[in-house]
Amino acid sequence: MTTVIKGGTIVTADLTYKADVKIDGGRIVEIGPNLSGDETLDATGCYVMPGGIDPHVHLEMPFMGTYSSDDFESGTRAGLAGGTTMVVDFCLPSPGQSLLEALQMWDNKSTRANADYSFHMAITWWGEQVFDEMEIVVKEKGINTFKHFMAYKGALMVDDDEMFSSFQRCAALGALPLVHAENGDVVAQMQAKLLAEGNNGPEAHAYSRPAELEGEATNRAIIIANAVGAPLYVVHTSCEQAHEAIRRARQNGMRVYGEPLIQHLTLDDSEYANPDWDHAARRVMSPPFRNKLHQDSLWAGLQSGSLQVVATDHCAFTTAQKRTGVGDFTKIPNGTGGLEDRMPMLWTYGVATGRITMNEFVAVTSTNIAKILNIYPRKGAILVGADADIVVWDPKRSKTISAASQQSAIDYNVFEGKAVTGLPRYTLTRGHVAIEETTIKTREGHGQFIAREPFPAVSSALTKWKEVTAPRKVQRSGIPASGV
Ligand code: DUC
Ligand code: ZN
Ligand code: ZN
Ligand code: ZN
């Protein structure tokens, strides 16, 4: 059966033009005028864009004594409802656990996905087993990205020693290291101090994680990556200090990427001043929301290209789960939702306001990350041969975001009450129409794991530079006589 998307305007990361799109067997088979097929989807007045890719989600994630409440079924359904056709989740071995054993657990959880997905592998400890298994993960399991937490001391955090070793291994395997960049040692001390002083509410979460600690850790990760010649991807870049470190590294010729979240772009730290404990706690995530100056910096990064990707870090906890932190903000499960709202919010606050163009919208929600993850042009493209992961975007459709009508399994929405204009008329996952406006036609289990090939191992430029500046061995005749 063939499907034709008819009468729309194709918008990609670099082109805008009128054409129909013909789909067969889950792939795009023809692009051009006046196409016909067995089934027609009317795209009149709409933009036909590559489906969104959210490279940062935590579905059914074991974290802070509980599990995030959206699983692969509800999470991917929420994504599709908002135009996102692929997610990348984080496989998190507990410290000491085999990477392959953890991956098996993630494989089991993901079988109910409605849309395609992939995994990043987290490095939560270091040892010969991890070193060996990284190669299997890259060469046999289709994963070319390794995440490192520089925060969450005593749980997921790795130190500089471990990061240096792991980054070196990434470089040799052609994999991309990722970092959650916050100085976890200092955060832990600030948390303890705030609690001791009686600051136990959700606002103290933000006080314990200032922007400077993110900037320092981002810069440190960049220096370590540069020392081994590895590229680097900084997840949830939330502040000017981190952005500045990324800008500087890029200007110096390093392949460093930054990923702001839609939450940090559109919500600020005044949310934590809300007298309603639940309101503030529902917005506890790491890094926390920042002030408007940081927001301006992130928008500027998207405009100039110094930041490349907009994600969500979707990690949804119910109000009941959040309440385990009453009386101690360090026990509030960290995380917010956003999978369903990322694209409508970015369109409304980015494209409709003139901050970014439609083509930039496609770049930062889909194409750039497809390239960074090495799945372009199978994903992130409207091209013959690409997967038919497509969103038919109606720039006139509008709604007010509300938990009452969302797909996510939790009981609130951090964007509650925001009016958005620009929503999917249709969302297609490999040719299957999963969303038709407000009608949900998702198919549980339709999603497939997308394997990602490694990049060539790095890095000629840096190796040469190292050769030029290789340390000279100084010949000495012996140890100087004592007495100095
Ligand atoms: N930050 C969150 O808020 N939740 C999940 C993990 C993270 O780094
Ligand atoms: Zn993180
Ligand atoms: Zn995360
Ligand atoms: Zn179908």
GROMACS .gro file of C-alpha atoms and ligand atoms in nm:
model
  495
    1MET     CA    1   0.000   0.000   0.000
    2THR     CA    2   0.132   0.343  -0.094
    3THR     CA    3   0.055   0.668   0.086
    4VAL     CA    4   0.089   1.017  -0.060
    5ILE     CA    5   0.118   1.333   0.147
    6LYS     CA    6  -0.037   1.585  -0.086
    7GLY     CA    7  -0.047   1.961  -0.123
    8GLY     CA    8   0.202   2.055   0.149
    9THR     CA    9   0.525   2.253   0.163
   10ILE     CA   10   0.833   2.048   0.244
   11VAL     CA   11   1.055   2.211   0.504
   12THR     CA   12   1.397   2.060   0.569
   13ALA     CA   13   1.704   2.193   0.747
   14ASP     CA   14   1.806   2.374   0.429
   15LEU     CA   15   1.514   2.388   0.181
   16THR     CA   16   1.152   2.500   0.164
   17TYR     CA   17   0.951   2.394  -0.146
   18LYS     CA   18   0.614   2.264  -0.256
   19ALA     CA   19   0.598   1.892  -0.337
   20ASP     CA   20   0.410   1.572  -0.260
   21VAL     CA   21   0.575   1.282  -0.079
   22LYS     CA   22   0.507   0.919  -0.169
   23ILE     CA   23   0.564   0.643   0.087
   24ASP     CA   24   0.590   0.268   0.040
   25GLY     CA   25   0.711   0.001   0.280
   26GLY     CA   26   0.779   0.258   0.551
   27ARG     CA   27   1.020   0.461   0.337
   28ILE     CA   28   0.999   0.769   0.115
   29VAL     CA   29   1.000   0.646  -0.246
   30GLU     CA   30   0.923   0.961  -0.445
   31ILE     CA   31   0.912   1.339  -0.398
   32GLY     CA   32   0.757   1.561  -0.664
   33PRO     CA   33   0.445   1.730  -0.802
   34ASN     CA   34   0.110   1.558  -0.860
   35LEU     CA   35   0.185   1.220  -0.704
   36SER     CA   36  -0.089   0.967  -0.636
   37GLY     CA   37  -0.115   0.655  -0.421
   38ASP     CA   38  -0.358   0.416  -0.252
   39GLU     CA   39  -0.407   0.651   0.043
   40THR     CA   40  -0.388   1.031   0.044
   41LEU     CA   41  -0.311   1.255   0.340
   42ASP     CA   42  -0.414   1.615   0.284
   43ALA     CA   43  -0.130   1.852   0.374
   44THR     CA   44  -0.286   2.169   0.235
   45GLY     CA   45  -0.168   2.466   0.440
   46CYS     CA   46   0.085   2.246   0.623
   47TYR     CA   47   0.462   2.202   0.640
   48VAL     CA   48   0.594   1.852   0.575
   49MET     CA   49   0.898   1.806   0.797
   50PRO     CA   50   1.124   1.525   0.921
   51GLY     CA   51   0.975   1.384   1.241
   52GLY     CA   52   1.139   1.513   1.555
   53ILE     CA   53   1.419   1.322   1.726
   54ASP     CA   54   1.450   1.364   2.102
   55PRO     CA   55   1.799   1.245   2.189
   56HIS     CA   56   1.753   1.273   2.564
   57VAL     CA   57   1.476   1.083   2.743
   58HIS     CA   58   1.455   0.859   3.051
   59LEU     CA   59   1.166   0.615   3.018
   60GLU     CA   60   1.091   0.380   3.308
   61MET     CA   61   1.425   0.481   3.450
   62PRO     CA   62   1.534   0.352   3.791
   63PHE     CA   63   1.637   0.670   3.968
   64MET     CA   64   1.646   0.814   4.322
   65GLY     CA   65   1.463   0.517   4.472
   66THR     CA   66   1.182   0.501   4.217
   67TYR     CA   67   1.112   0.466   3.842
   68SER     CA   68   1.022   0.750   3.607
   69SER     CA   69   0.654   0.713   3.527
   70ASP     CA   70   0.645   0.729   3.148
   71ASP     CA   71   0.754   0.399   2.999
   72PHE     CA   72   0.844   0.324   2.637
   73GLU     CA   73   0.475   0.292   2.547
   74SER     CA   74   0.338   0.614   2.700
   75GLY     CA   75   0.660   0.806   2.635
   76THR     CA   76   0.674   0.733   2.263
   77ARG     CA   77   0.298   0.791   2.235
   78ALA     CA   78   0.345   1.133   2.393
   79GLY     CA   79   0.632   1.202   2.155
   80LEU     CA   80   0.430   1.110   1.847
   81ALA     CA   81   0.139   1.328   1.961
   82GLY     CA   82   0.380   1.621   1.954
   83GLY     CA   83   0.556   1.531   1.627
   84THR     CA   84   0.854   1.339   1.769
   85THR     CA   85   0.914   1.011   1.586
   86MET     CA   86   1.232   0.886   1.754
   87VAL     CA   87   1.376   0.897   2.104
   88VAL     CA   88   1.714   0.807   2.249
   89ASP     CA   89   1.704   0.668   2.602
   90PHE     CA   90   1.993   0.614   2.845
   91CYS     CA   91   2.091   0.262   2.943
   92LEU     CA   92   2.219   0.295   3.301
   93PRO     CA   93   2.420   0.005   3.443
   94SER     CA   94   2.433   0.029   3.820
   95PRO     CA   95   2.791   0.071   3.941
   96GLY     CA   96   2.958  -0.269   3.912
   97GLN     CA   97   2.699  -0.407   3.670
   98SER     CA   98   2.790  -0.545   3.326
   99LEU     CA   99   2.703  -0.305   3.042
  100LEU     CA  100   2.565  -0.595   2.841
  101GLU     CA  101   2.346  -0.714   3.125
  102ALA     CA  102   2.203  -0.363   3.166
  103LEU     CA  103   2.146  -0.342   2.791
  104GLN     CA  104   1.941  -0.662   2.807
  105MET     CA  105   1.720  -0.496   3.070
  106TRP     CA  106   1.671  -0.193   2.844
  107ASP     CA  107   1.595  -0.419   2.547
  108ASN     CA  108   1.322  -0.587   2.750
  109LYS     CA  109   1.168  -0.254   2.856
  110SER     CA  110   1.159  -0.107   2.507
  111THR     CA  111   0.956  -0.377   2.330
  112ARG     CA  112   0.631  -0.177   2.371
  113ALA     CA  113   0.763   0.138   2.200
  114ASN     CA  114   0.528   0.302   1.949
  115ALA     CA  115   0.812   0.481   1.770
  116ASP     CA  116   1.174   0.408   1.685
  117TYR     CA  117   1.436   0.442   1.954
  118SER     CA  118   1.800   0.402   2.032
  119PHE     CA  119   2.013   0.397   2.347
  120HIS     CA  120   2.308   0.586   2.485
  121MET     CA  121   2.519   0.370   2.719
  122ALA     CA  122   2.611   0.528   3.053
  123ILE     CA  123   2.956   0.474   3.205
  124THR     CA  124   2.879   0.469   3.578
  125TRP     CA  125   3.195   0.291   3.693
  126TRP     CA  126   3.532   0.199   3.549
  127GLY     CA  127   3.724  -0.124   3.520
  128GLU     CA  128   3.861  -0.376   3.273
  129GLN     CA  129   3.517  -0.527   3.219
  130VAL     CA  130   3.375  -0.187   3.119
  131PHE     CA  131   3.675  -0.125   2.892
  132ASP     CA  132   3.618  -0.460   2.717
  133GLU     CA  133   3.240  -0.435   2.696
  134MET     CA  134   3.253  -0.087   2.542
  135GLU     CA  135   3.393  -0.246   2.228
  136ILE     CA  136   3.106  -0.497   2.210
  137VAL     CA  137   2.854  -0.218   2.271
  138VAL     CA  138   2.995  -0.021   1.976
  139LYS     CA  139   3.074  -0.302   1.733
  140GLU     CA  140   2.789  -0.543   1.801
  141LYS     CA  141   2.511  -0.353   1.974
  142GLY     CA  142   2.478  -0.047   1.750
  143ILE     CA  143   2.552   0.215   2.017
  144ASN     CA  144   2.808   0.487   1.945
  145THR     CA  145   2.752   0.722   2.240
  146PHE     CA  146   2.861   0.692   2.606
  147LYS     CA  147   2.716   0.914   2.878
  148HIS     CA  148   2.912   1.032   3.182
  149PHE     CA  149   2.750   1.187   3.490
  150MET     CA  150   2.976   1.445   3.654
  151ALA     CA  151   2.709   1.483   3.925
  152TYR     CA  152   2.497   1.251   4.145
  153LYS     CA  153   2.785   1.176   4.380
  154GLY     CA  154   2.773   0.831   4.535
  155ALA     CA  155   2.532   0.705   4.268
  156LEU     CA  156   2.604   0.761   3.900
  157MET     CA  157   2.895   1.005   3.918
  158VAL     CA  158   3.234   0.931   3.763
  159ASP     CA  159   3.549   1.126   3.847
  160ASP     CA  160   3.804   1.289   3.614
  161ASP     CA  161   4.026   0.982   3.624
  162GLU     CA  162   3.743   0.761   3.501
  163MET     CA  163   3.629   1.014   3.243
  164PHE     CA  164   3.980   1.050   3.102
  165SER     CA  165   4.004   0.671   3.061
  166SER     CA  166   3.656   0.636   2.916
  167PHE     CA  167   3.696   0.929   2.674
  168GLN     CA  168   4.019   0.770   2.549
  169ARG     CA  169   3.833   0.446   2.490
  170CYS     CA  170   3.556   0.636   2.307
  171ALA     CA  171   3.814   0.803   2.083
  172ALA     CA  172   3.970   0.469   1.994
  173LEU     CA  173   3.630   0.312   1.919
  174GLY     CA  174   3.491   0.603   1.714
  175ALA     CA  175   3.227   0.674   1.978
  176LEU     CA  176   3.103   1.010   2.106
  177PRO     CA  177   3.127   1.080   2.481
  178LEU     CA  178   2.835   1.268   2.640
  179VAL     CA  179   2.846   1.450   2.973
  180HIS     CA  180   2.598   1.566   3.232
  181ALA     CA  181   2.817   1.856   3.337
  182GLU     CA  182   2.782   1.978   3.696
  183ASN     CA  183   3.050   1.968   3.966
  184GLY     CA  184   2.899   1.686   4.172
  185ASP     CA  185   3.142   1.718   4.465
  186VAL     CA  186   3.055   2.082   4.522
  187VAL     CA  187   2.682   2.022   4.465
  188ALA     CA  188   2.689   1.753   4.738
  189GLN     CA  189   2.856   1.991   4.984
  190MET     CA  190   2.617   2.275   4.903
  191GLN     CA  191   2.318   2.043   4.948
  192ALA     CA  192   2.443   1.937   5.291
  193LYS     CA  193   2.508   2.298   5.394
  194LEU     CA  194   2.165   2.420   5.279
  195LEU     CA  195   1.991   2.137   5.462
  196ALA     CA  196   2.192   2.202   5.778
  197GLU     CA  197   2.082   2.566   5.762
  198GLY     CA  198   1.719   2.460   5.742
  199ASN     CA  199   1.671   2.521   5.369
  200ASN     CA  200   1.483   2.203   5.285
  201GLY     CA  201   1.229   2.323   5.026
  202PRO     CA  202   1.243   2.275   4.649
  203GLU     CA  203   1.386   2.625   4.595
  204ALA     CA  204   1.705   2.505   4.772
  205HIS     CA  205   1.751   2.253   4.489
  206ALA     CA  206   1.823   2.547   4.259
  207TYR     CA  207   2.051   2.719   4.516
  208SER     CA  208   2.257   2.399   4.542
  209ARG     CA  209   2.330   2.384   4.169
  210PRO     CA  210   2.443   2.731   4.053
  211ALA     CA  211   2.533   2.798   3.691
  212GLU     CA  212   2.903   2.836   3.776
  213LEU     CA  213   2.922   2.467   3.873
  214GLU     CA  214   2.778   2.371   3.535
  215GLY     CA  215   3.017   2.604   3.355
  216GLU     CA  216   3.318   2.463   3.543
  217ALA     CA  217   3.222   2.102   3.472
  218THR     CA  218   3.148   2.174   3.105
  219ASN     CA  219   3.487   2.335   3.065
  220ARG     CA  220   3.659   2.049   3.252
  221ALA     CA  221   3.494   1.787   3.030
  222ILE     CA  222   3.601   1.984   2.722
  223ILE     CA  223   3.962   1.999   2.842
  224ILE     CA  224   3.963   1.624   2.912
  225ALA     CA  225   3.806   1.543   2.573
  226ASN     CA  226   4.060   1.765   2.401
  227ALA     CA  227   4.345   1.595   2.583
  228VAL     CA  228   4.249   1.261   2.426
  229GLY     CA  229   4.130   1.401   2.092
  230ALA     CA  230   3.767   1.298   2.145
  231PRO     CA  231   3.464   1.498   2.036
  232LEU     CA  232   3.214   1.586   2.311
  233TYR     CA  233   2.838   1.629   2.345
  234VAL     CA  234   2.716   1.827   2.646
  235VAL     CA  235   2.360   1.732   2.744
  236HIS     CA  236   2.112   1.979   2.889
  237THR     CA  237   2.327   2.291   2.848
  238SER     CA  238   2.130   2.535   3.062
  239CYS     CA  239   2.344   2.842   3.124
  240GLU     CA  240   2.572   3.102   2.971
  241GLN     CA  241   2.882   2.969   3.153
  242ALA     CA  242   2.844   2.625   2.990
  243HIS     CA  243   2.750   2.777   2.656
  244GLU     CA  244   3.054   3.004   2.672
  245ALA     CA  245   3.285   2.705   2.726
  246ILE     CA  246   3.126   2.527   2.428
  247ARG     CA  247   3.152   2.837   2.205
  248ARG     CA  248   3.519   2.879   2.292
  249ALA     CA  249   3.599   2.513   2.224
  250ARG     CA  250   3.425   2.525   1.887
  251GLN     CA  251   3.608   2.842   1.796
  252ASN     CA  252   3.931   2.661   1.876
  253GLY     CA  253   3.842   2.387   1.631
  254MET     CA  254   3.696   2.126   1.863
  255ARG     CA  255   3.393   1.918   1.775
  256VAL     CA  256   3.185   2.005   2.083
  257TYR     CA  257   2.805   2.006   2.078
  258GLY     CA  258   2.555   2.162   2.318
  259GLU     CA  259   2.197   2.057   2.381
  260PRO     CA  260   1.959   2.305   2.548
  261LEU     CA  261   1.625   2.171   2.669
  262ILE     CA  262   1.289   2.322   2.580
  263GLN     CA  263   1.226   2.366   2.954
  264HIS     CA  264   1.537   2.581   3.001
  265LEU     CA  265   1.449   2.784   2.692
  266THR     CA  266   1.096   2.869   2.806
  267LEU     CA  267   1.070   2.837   3.186
  268ASP     CA  268   1.279   3.023   3.445
  269ASP     CA  269   1.385   3.000   3.807
  270SER     CA  270   1.092   3.210   3.933
  271GLU     CA  271   0.898   2.879   3.925
  272TYR     CA  272   1.087   2.770   4.239
  273ALA     CA  273   0.967   3.076   4.428
  274ASN     CA  274   0.608   2.957   4.397
  275PRO     CA  275   0.464   2.916   4.750
  276ASP     CA  276   0.293   2.591   4.644
  277TRP     CA  277   0.540   2.311   4.737
  278ASP     CA  278   0.402   2.078   4.468
  279HIS     CA  279   0.434   2.344   4.198
  280ALA     CA  280   0.801   2.402   4.276
  281ALA     CA  281   0.887   2.034   4.334
  282ARG     CA  282   0.734   1.929   4.002
  283ARG     CA  283   0.991   2.154   3.838
  284VAL     CA  284   1.290   2.013   4.022
  285MET     CA  285   1.533   1.884   3.766
  286SER     CA  286   1.907   1.900   3.715
  287PRO     CA  287   2.032   2.139   3.603
  288PRO     CA  288   1.756   2.357   3.749
  289PHE     CA  289   1.569   2.628   3.562
  290ARG     CA  290   1.784   2.942   3.526
  291ASN     CA  291   1.711   3.315   3.500
  292LYS     CA  292   1.618   3.501   3.181
  293LEU     CA  293   1.975   3.605   3.099
  294HIS     CA  294   2.067   3.237   3.064
  295GLN     CA  295   1.760   3.181   2.848
  296ASP     CA  296   1.871   3.461   2.616
  297SER     CA  297   2.212   3.297   2.590
  298LEU     CA  298   2.057   2.962   2.490
  299TRP     CA  299   1.838   3.121   2.224
  300ALA     CA  300   2.137   3.308   2.088
  301GLY     CA  301   2.324   2.977   2.069
  302LEU     CA  302   2.050   2.822   1.860
  303GLN     CA  303   2.053   3.126   1.631
  304SER     CA  304   2.428   3.136   1.583
  305GLY     CA  305   2.476   2.761   1.569
  306SER     CA  306   2.695   2.737   1.879
  307LEU     CA  307   2.421   2.514   2.026
  308GLN     CA  308   2.283   2.251   1.790
  309VAL     CA  309   2.001   2.045   1.943
  310VAL     CA  310   1.684   2.102   2.147
  311ALA     CA  311   1.589   1.804   2.367
  312THR     CA  312   1.373   1.741   2.676
  313ASP     CA  313   1.553   1.513   2.926
  314HIS     CA  314   1.199   1.373   2.962
  315CYS     CA  315   1.203   1.205   3.304
  316ALA     CA  316   0.849   1.223   3.439
  317PHE     CA  317   0.759   1.172   3.806
  318THR     CA  318   0.410   1.200   3.951
  319THR     CA  319   0.322   1.442   4.229
  320ALA     CA  320   0.314   1.146   4.470
  321GLN     CA  321   0.668   1.052   4.367
  322LYS     CA  322   0.786   1.412   4.406
  323ARG     CA  323   0.641   1.420   4.760
  324THR     CA  324   0.900   1.171   4.886
  325GLY     CA  325   1.115   1.484   4.909
  326VAL     CA  326   0.890   1.677   5.151
  327GLY     CA  327   1.123   1.804   5.424
  328ASP     CA  328   1.440   1.722   5.224
  329PHE     CA  329   1.479   1.867   4.873
  330THR     CA  330   1.765   1.626   4.795
  331LYS     CA  331   1.511   1.342   4.795
  332ILE     CA  332   1.278   1.498   4.536
  333PRO     CA  333   1.319   1.280   4.225
  334ASN     CA  334   1.493   1.500   3.965
  335GLY     CA  335   1.312   1.530   3.637
  336THR     CA  336   1.042   1.695   3.428
  337GLY     CA  337   0.839   1.596   3.124
  338GLY     CA  338   0.834   1.759   2.782
  339LEU     CA  339   0.827   1.495   2.508
  340GLU     CA  340   0.482   1.590   2.382
  341ASP     CA  341   0.542   1.964   2.409
  342ARG     CA  342   0.897   2.014   2.279
  343MET     CA  343   0.804   2.085   1.917
  344PRO     CA  344   0.486   2.293   1.971
  345MET     CA  345   0.664   2.497   2.241
  346LEU     CA  346   0.972   2.554   2.024
  347TRP     CA  347   0.756   2.648   1.726
  348THR     CA  348   0.549   2.891   1.936
  349TYR     CA  349   0.839   3.049   2.128
  350GLY     CA  350   1.099   3.014   1.852
  351VAL     CA  351   0.954   3.022   1.501
  352ALA     CA  352   0.638   3.225   1.566
  353THR     CA  353   0.838   3.490   1.756
  354GLY     CA  354   1.099   3.513   1.479
  355ARG     CA  355   1.384   3.388   1.699
  356ILE     CA  356   1.459   3.095   1.467
  357THR     CA  357   1.354   3.012   1.112
  358MET     CA  358   1.147   2.708   1.011
  359ASN     CA  359   1.460   2.551   0.863
  360GLU     CA  360   1.649   2.608   1.187
  361PHE     CA  361   1.356   2.449   1.370
  362VAL     CA  362   1.399   2.133   1.162
  363ALA     CA  363   1.774   2.143   1.215
  364VAL     CA  364   1.759   2.165   1.595
  365THR     CA  365   1.468   1.923   1.646
  366SER     CA  366   1.579   1.654   1.400
  367THR     CA  367   1.848   1.689   1.135
  368ASN     CA  368   2.143   1.806   1.345
  369ILE     CA  369   2.107   1.527   1.598
  370ALA     CA  370   2.057   1.268   1.321
  371LYS     CA  371   2.396   1.374   1.188
  372ILE     CA  372   2.561   1.384   1.531
  373LEU     CA  373   2.430   1.032   1.608
  374ASN     CA  374   2.529   0.902   1.263
  375ILE     CA  375   2.178   0.801   1.151
  376TYR     CA  376   2.138   1.067   0.881
  377PRO     CA  377   1.980   1.050   0.624
  378ARG     CA  378   1.783   0.744   0.731
  379LYS     CA  379   1.643   0.975   1.002
  380GLY     CA  380   1.620   1.354   1.004
  381ALA     CA  381   1.561   1.390   0.629
  382ILE     CA  382   1.286   1.419   0.370
  383LEU     CA  383   1.472   1.235   0.095
  384VAL     CA  384   1.403   0.934  -0.124
  385GLY     CA  385   1.517   0.627   0.070
  386ALA     CA  386   1.478   0.787   0.415
  387ASP     CA  387   1.245   0.634   0.673
  388ALA     CA  388   0.897   0.787   0.645
  389ASP     CA  389   0.920   0.944   0.992
  390ILE     CA  390   0.731   1.258   0.899
  391VAL     CA  391   0.531   1.526   1.070
  392VAL     CA  392   0.268   1.714   0.871
  393TRP     CA  393   0.276   2.035   1.070
  394ASP     CA  394  -0.026   2.263   1.080
  395PRO     CA  395   0.100   2.612   1.172
  396LYS     CA  396  -0.258   2.727   1.245
  397ARG     CA  397  -0.366   2.449   1.482
  398SER     CA  398  -0.355   2.564   1.840
  399LYS     CA  399  -0.428   2.443   2.190
  400THR     CA  400  -0.365   2.523   2.552
  401ILE     CA  401  -0.129   2.272   2.710
  402SER     CA  402  -0.295   2.081   2.990
  403ALA     CA  403  -0.227   1.764   3.186
  404ALA     CA  404  -0.594   1.677   3.141
  405SER     CA  405  -0.542   1.606   2.770
  406GLN     CA  406  -0.181   1.490   2.757
  407GLN     CA  407  -0.050   1.143   2.666
  408SER     CA  408   0.211   1.135   2.941
  409ALA     CA  409   0.124   0.918   3.241
  410ILE     CA  410   0.183   1.187   3.504
  411ASP     CA  411  -0.076   1.408   3.672
  412TYR     CA  412   0.056   1.754   3.581
  413ASN     CA  413   0.246   1.937   3.308
  414VAL     CA  414   0.519   2.196   3.367
  415PHE     CA  415   0.383   2.391   3.067
  416GLU     CA  416   0.025   2.386   3.199
  417GLY     CA  417  -0.177   2.678   3.061
  418LYS     CA  418   0.067   2.774   2.784
  419ALA     CA  419  -0.109   2.849   2.455
  420VAL     CA  420   0.073   2.693   2.159
  421THR     CA  421   0.013   2.746   1.788
  422GLY     CA  422   0.168   2.492   1.552
  423LEU     CA  423   0.080   2.125   1.601
  424PRO     CA  424   0.090   1.803   1.401
  425ARG     CA  425  -0.198   1.733   1.165
  426TYR     CA  426  -0.042   1.391   1.106
  427THR     CA  427   0.258   1.217   1.259
  428LEU     CA  428   0.392   0.917   1.067
  429THR     CA  429   0.632   0.661   1.205
  430ARG     CA  430   0.791   0.459   0.921
  431GLY     CA  431   0.482   0.527   0.711
  432HIS     CA  432   0.226   0.438   0.976
  433VAL     CA  433  -0.009   0.726   1.060
  434ALA     CA  434   0.020   0.726   1.439
  435ILE     CA  435  -0.148   1.062   1.502
  436GLU     CA  436  -0.426   1.238   1.315
  437GLU     CA  437  -0.479   1.566   1.500
  438THR     CA  438  -0.625   1.458   1.835
  439THR     CA  439  -0.689   1.097   1.729
  440ILE     CA  440  -0.428   0.851   1.858
  441LYS     CA  441  -0.357   0.560   1.623
  442THR     CA  442  -0.028   0.449   1.772
  443ARG     CA  443   0.066   0.083   1.749
  444GLU     CA  444   0.227  -0.066   2.057
  445GLY     CA  445   0.547  -0.244   1.957
  446HIS     CA  446   0.572  -0.070   1.618
  447GLY     CA  447   0.895   0.102   1.728
  448GLN     CA  448   1.225  -0.055   1.631
  449PHE     CA  449   1.573  -0.024   1.774
  450ILE     CA  450   1.787   0.188   1.542
  451ALA     CA  451   2.149   0.076   1.537
  452ARG     CA  452   2.409   0.350   1.501
  453GLU     CA  453   2.746   0.288   1.338
  454PRO     CA  454   3.063   0.424   1.498
  455PHE     CA  455   3.254   0.714   1.346
  456PRO     CA  456   3.611   0.673   1.226
  457ALA     CA  457   3.840   0.663   1.528
  458VAL     CA  458   3.991   1.004   1.610
  459SER     CA  459   4.191   1.212   1.536
  460SER     CA  460   4.450   1.299   1.275
  461ALA     CA  461   4.480   1.670   1.352
  462LEU     CA  462   4.540   1.627   1.720
  463THR     CA  463   4.775   1.332   1.674
  464LYS     CA  464   4.993   1.545   1.450
  465TRP     CA  465   4.988   1.831   1.694
  466LYS     CA  466   5.085   1.590   1.971
  467GLU     CA  467   5.373   1.459   1.764
  468VAL     CA  468   5.505   1.810   1.710
  469THR     CA  469   5.486   1.885   2.080
  470ALA     CA  470   5.586   1.540   2.204
  471PRO     CA  471   5.776   1.573   2.527
  472ARG     CA  472   6.152   1.568   2.487
  473LYS     CA  473   6.339   1.323   2.702
  474VAL     CA  474   6.617   1.501   2.889
  475GLN     CA  475   6.933   1.300   2.928
  476ARG     CA  476   7.088   1.330   3.271
  477SER     CA  477   7.397   1.163   3.397
  478GLY     CA  478   7.269   1.091   3.743
  479ILE     CA  479   7.090   1.208   4.052
  480PRO     CA  480   7.243   1.529   4.187
  481ALA     CA  481   7.448   1.501   4.499
  482SER     CA  482   7.262   1.554   4.821
  483GLY     CA  483   7.274   1.882   5.008
  484VAL     CA  484   7.121   2.071   4.709
  485DUC     N1  485   1.842   1.525   3.542
  485DUC     C1  486   1.714   1.514   3.572
  485DUC     O1  487   1.653   1.613   3.608
  485DUC     N2  488   1.656   1.393   3.563
  485DUC     C2  489   1.720   1.279   3.515
  485DUC     C3  490   1.864   1.285   3.514
  485DUC     C4  491   1.919   1.421   3.512
  485DUC     O2  492   2.035   1.440   3.488
  486ZN      ZN  493   2.156   1.478   3.321
  487ZN      ZN  494   1.897   1.308   3.144
  488ZN      ZN  495  -0.118   0.225   0.932
   0.00000   0.00000   0.00000
